Amino acid sequence: MATAKGSFHVSMTPVTNSGAEAADGVAHWLLDKVYGGDLTGQGRGQMLAYSTDVEGSAGYVAVEVVDGNMSGRQGRFVLQHFGIMNRNDPFLRVAVVPDSATGELAGLSGELDIDVVDGEHHYRLEYELPPL
């Protein structure tokens, strides 16, 4: 396994809820990210989230398409996010969707960890990438 580390900036734009989403309390967001470090590029995606009436309990799912350069190789891949907060106890899994990578990143697999320190987002991607 190889490791890519760095930071990213994220912008989240709310999508106006209507119909069942508004009634059920599900929030919908558009994601726009800029990655720096070992992975450089841009991520765009969508997130659905729900916060409960209990402080610190929530859940979210997101799909993010990343266009970038890693290990000197250019391509695109998709990340699947699954996050749960159980009374401020977080669980997060972000995985590369199998067979989603294209270009020179074709065959990419792995999992990404996110850490937020003083408001700055950091990533660590443990990955495997077949030789060209």
mmCIF file of C-alpha atoms in Angstrom:
data_model
loop_
_atom_site.group_PDB
_atom_site.id
_atom_site.type_symbol
_atom_site.label_atom_id
_atom_site.label_comp_id
_atom_site.label_asym_id
_atom_site.label_seq_id
_atom_site.Cartn_x
_atom_site.Cartn_y
_atom_site.Cartn_z
ATOM 1 C CA MET A 1 0.000 0.000 0.000
ATOM 2 C CA ALA A 2 1.128 3.509 -0.807
ATOM 3 C CA THR A 3 0.077 6.683 1.011
ATOM 4 C CA ALA A 4 -0.923 10.090 -0.337
ATOM 5 C CA LYS A 5 -1.256 12.916 2.207
ATOM 6 C CA GLY A 6 -2.169 16.569 2.076
ATOM 7 C CA SER A 7 -4.952 19.013 2.703
ATOM 8 C CA PHE A 8 -8.063 20.150 0.911
ATOM 9 C CA HIS A 9 -10.449 23.065 0.907
ATOM 10 C CA VAL A 10 -14.150 22.351 0.616
ATOM 11 C CA SER A 11 -17.068 24.568 -0.346
ATOM 12 C CA MET A 12 -20.562 23.302 0.402
ATOM 13 C CA THR A 13 -23.562 24.807 -1.363
ATOM 14 C CA PRO A 14 -27.013 23.898 -0.054
ATOM 15 C CA VAL A 15 -29.542 22.628 -2.550
ATOM 16 C CA THR A 16 -33.023 23.961 -1.876
ATOM 17 C CA ASN A 17 -35.015 21.152 -0.313
ATOM 18 C CA SER A 18 -38.458 20.453 -1.649
ATOM 19 C CA GLY A 19 -41.064 17.754 -1.395
ATOM 20 C CA ALA A 20 -40.144 14.672 0.637
ATOM 21 C CA GLU A 21 -36.614 15.938 1.450
ATOM 22 C CA ALA A 22 -37.933 19.066 3.157
ATOM 23 C CA ALA A 23 -40.618 17.139 5.021
ATOM 24 C CA ASP A 24 -38.184 14.492 6.217
ATOM 25 C CA GLY A 25 -35.428 16.919 7.249
ATOM 26 C CA VAL A 26 -32.807 15.591 4.819
ATOM 27 C CA ALA A 27 -30.281 18.249 3.793
ATOM 28 C CA HIS A 28 -28.780 18.152 0.284
ATOM 29 C CA TRP A 29 -25.424 19.801 -0.487
ATOM 30 C CA LEU A 30 -23.193 20.255 -3.533
ATOM 31 C CA LEU A 31 -19.491 19.738 -2.738
ATOM 32 C CA ASP A 32 -16.553 21.462 -4.423
ATOM 33 C CA LYS A 33 -13.057 20.544 -3.218
ATOM 34 C CA VAL A 34 -9.510 21.514 -4.119
ATOM 35 C CA TYR A 35 -6.848 18.961 -3.120
ATOM 36 C CA GLY A 36 -3.195 19.792 -2.452
ATOM 37 C CA GLY A 37 -0.247 17.668 -1.404
ATOM 38 C CA ASP A 38 0.414 14.230 -2.863
ATOM 39 C CA LEU A 39 -2.976 14.333 -4.614
ATOM 40 C CA THR A 40 -3.595 17.517 -6.576
ATOM 41 C CA GLY A 41 -6.845 18.233 -8.300
ATOM 42 C CA GLN A 42 -10.495 18.934 -7.834
ATOM 43 C CA GLY A 43 -13.395 16.971 -6.364
ATOM 44 C CA ARG A 44 -17.068 17.594 -7.076
ATOM 45 C CA GLY A 45 -19.932 15.739 -5.498
ATOM 46 C CA GLN A 46 -23.235 15.631 -3.695
ATOM 47 C CA MET A 47 -24.019 14.928 -0.061
ATOM 48 C CA LEU A 48 -27.203 14.000 1.780
ATOM 49 C CA ALA A 49 -27.231 14.550 5.546
ATOM 50 C CA TYR A 50 -29.588 14.235 8.468
ATOM 51 C CA SER A 51 -29.197 15.611 12.001
ATOM 52 C CA THR A 52 -31.293 14.156 14.795
ATOM 53 C CA ASP A 53 -32.877 15.973 17.725
ATOM 54 C CA VAL A 54 -30.088 14.558 19.931
ATOM 55 C CA GLU A 55 -27.066 16.863 20.036
ATOM 56 C CA GLY A 56 -24.092 15.286 18.262
ATOM 57 C CA SER A 57 -26.010 12.571 16.395
ATOM 58 C CA ALA A 58 -26.207 12.692 12.609
ATOM 59 C CA GLY A 59 -25.424 10.814 9.427
ATOM 60 C CA TYR A 60 -24.310 11.556 5.897
ATOM 61 C CA VAL A 61 -23.549 9.898 2.588
ATOM 62 C CA ALA A 62 -21.783 11.465 -0.379
ATOM 63 C CA VAL A 63 -20.416 10.599 -3.789
ATOM 64 C CA GLU A 64 -17.456 12.620 -5.027
ATOM 65 C CA VAL A 65 -15.752 12.559 -8.433
ATOM 66 C CA VAL A 66 -12.054 13.484 -8.192
ATOM 67 C CA ASP A 67 -10.072 14.673 -11.216
ATOM 68 C CA GLY A 68 -6.409 14.879 -10.393
ATOM 69 C CA ASN A 69 -2.812 13.826 -10.385
ATOM 70 C CA MET A 70 -1.288 11.348 -7.942
ATOM 71 C CA SER A 71 2.085 9.609 -8.125
ATOM 72 C CA GLY A 72 2.707 11.475 -11.377
ATOM 73 C CA ARG A 73 -0.371 9.899 -12.947
ATOM 74 C CA GLN A 74 -3.415 11.774 -14.218
ATOM 75 C CA GLY A 75 -6.973 10.477 -14.053
ATOM 76 C CA ARG A 76 -10.365 10.422 -12.419
ATOM 77 C CA PHE A 77 -11.855 8.296 -9.640
ATOM 78 C CA VAL A 78 -14.919 8.265 -7.411
ATOM 79 C CA LEU A 79 -15.030 8.365 -3.613
ATOM 80 C CA GLN A 80 -17.999 7.003 -1.638
ATOM 81 C CA HIS A 81 -18.471 8.634 1.810
ATOM 82 C CA PHE A 82 -20.384 7.116 4.731
ATOM 83 C CA GLY A 83 -20.386 9.006 8.024
ATOM 84 C CA ILE A 84 -22.182 8.549 11.328
ATOM 85 C CA MET A 85 -21.937 10.686 14.451
ATOM 86 C CA ASN A 86 -23.248 8.916 17.550
ATOM 87 C CA ARG A 87 -23.487 11.547 20.309
ATOM 88 C CA ASN A 88 -20.216 13.137 19.145
ATOM 89 C CA ASP A 89 -18.491 9.769 18.582
ATOM 90 C CA PRO A 90 -17.627 9.808 14.855
ATOM 91 C CA PHE A 91 -17.348 6.957 12.367
ATOM 92 C CA LEU A 92 -16.279 7.755 8.818
ATOM 93 C CA ARG A 93 -15.489 5.518 5.876
ATOM 94 C CA VAL A 94 -14.441 6.965 2.541
ATOM 95 C CA ALA A 95 -13.514 4.398 -0.110
ATOM 96 C CA VAL A 96 -12.536 4.480 -3.764
ATOM 97 C CA VAL A 97 -15.450 2.998 -5.703
ATOM 98 C CA PRO A 98 -14.148 -0.204 -7.359
ATOM 99 C CA ASP A 99 -13.413 0.139 -11.077
ATOM 100 C CA SER A 100 -14.259 3.869 -11.050
ATOM 101 C CA ALA A 101 -10.741 5.114 -11.837
ATOM 102 C CA THR A 102 -9.873 6.171 -15.374
ATOM 103 C CA GLY A 103 -6.845 7.343 -17.322
ATOM 104 C CA GLU A 104 -3.476 6.627 -15.754
ATOM 105 C CA LEU A 105 -5.210 5.986 -12.399
ATOM 106 C CA ALA A 106 -7.191 3.011 -13.764
ATOM 107 C CA GLY A 107 -7.162 0.146 -11.274
ATOM 108 C CA LEU A 108 -6.856 2.463 -8.237
ATOM 109 C CA SER A 109 -8.231 1.094 -4.955
ATOM 110 C CA GLY A 110 -8.025 2.384 -1.422
ATOM 111 C CA GLU A 111 -9.527 4.233 1.517
ATOM 112 C CA LEU A 112 -9.262 7.856 2.559
ATOM 113 C CA ASP A 113 -9.184 9.255 6.103
ATOM 114 C CA ILE A 114 -10.155 12.846 6.861
ATOM 115 C CA ASP A 115 -8.915 14.796 9.862
ATOM 116 C CA VAL A 116 -9.957 18.361 10.654
ATOM 117 C CA VAL A 117 -7.413 20.323 12.712
ATOM 118 C CA ASP A 118 -8.100 23.972 13.606
ATOM 119 C CA GLY A 119 -10.657 24.164 10.802
ATOM 120 C CA GLU A 120 -8.275 22.814 8.141
ATOM 121 C CA HIS A 121 -9.134 19.545 6.376
ATOM 122 C CA HIS A 122 -6.356 16.973 5.953
ATOM 123 C CA TYR A 123 -6.547 13.691 4.043
ATOM 124 C CA ARG A 124 -4.585 10.469 4.088
ATOM 125 C CA LEU A 125 -5.275 8.071 1.207
ATOM 126 C CA GLU A 126 -3.968 4.514 1.601
ATOM 127 C CA TYR A 127 -4.051 3.097 -1.916
ATOM 128 C CA GLU A 128 -2.894 0.513 -4.418
ATOM 129 C CA LEU A 129 -2.233 1.392 -8.025
ATOM 130 C CA PRO A 130 -1.201 -1.147 -10.686
ATOM 131 C CA PRO A 131 1.867 -0.382 -12.811
ATOM 132 C CA LEU A 132 1.308 1.372 -16.131
#
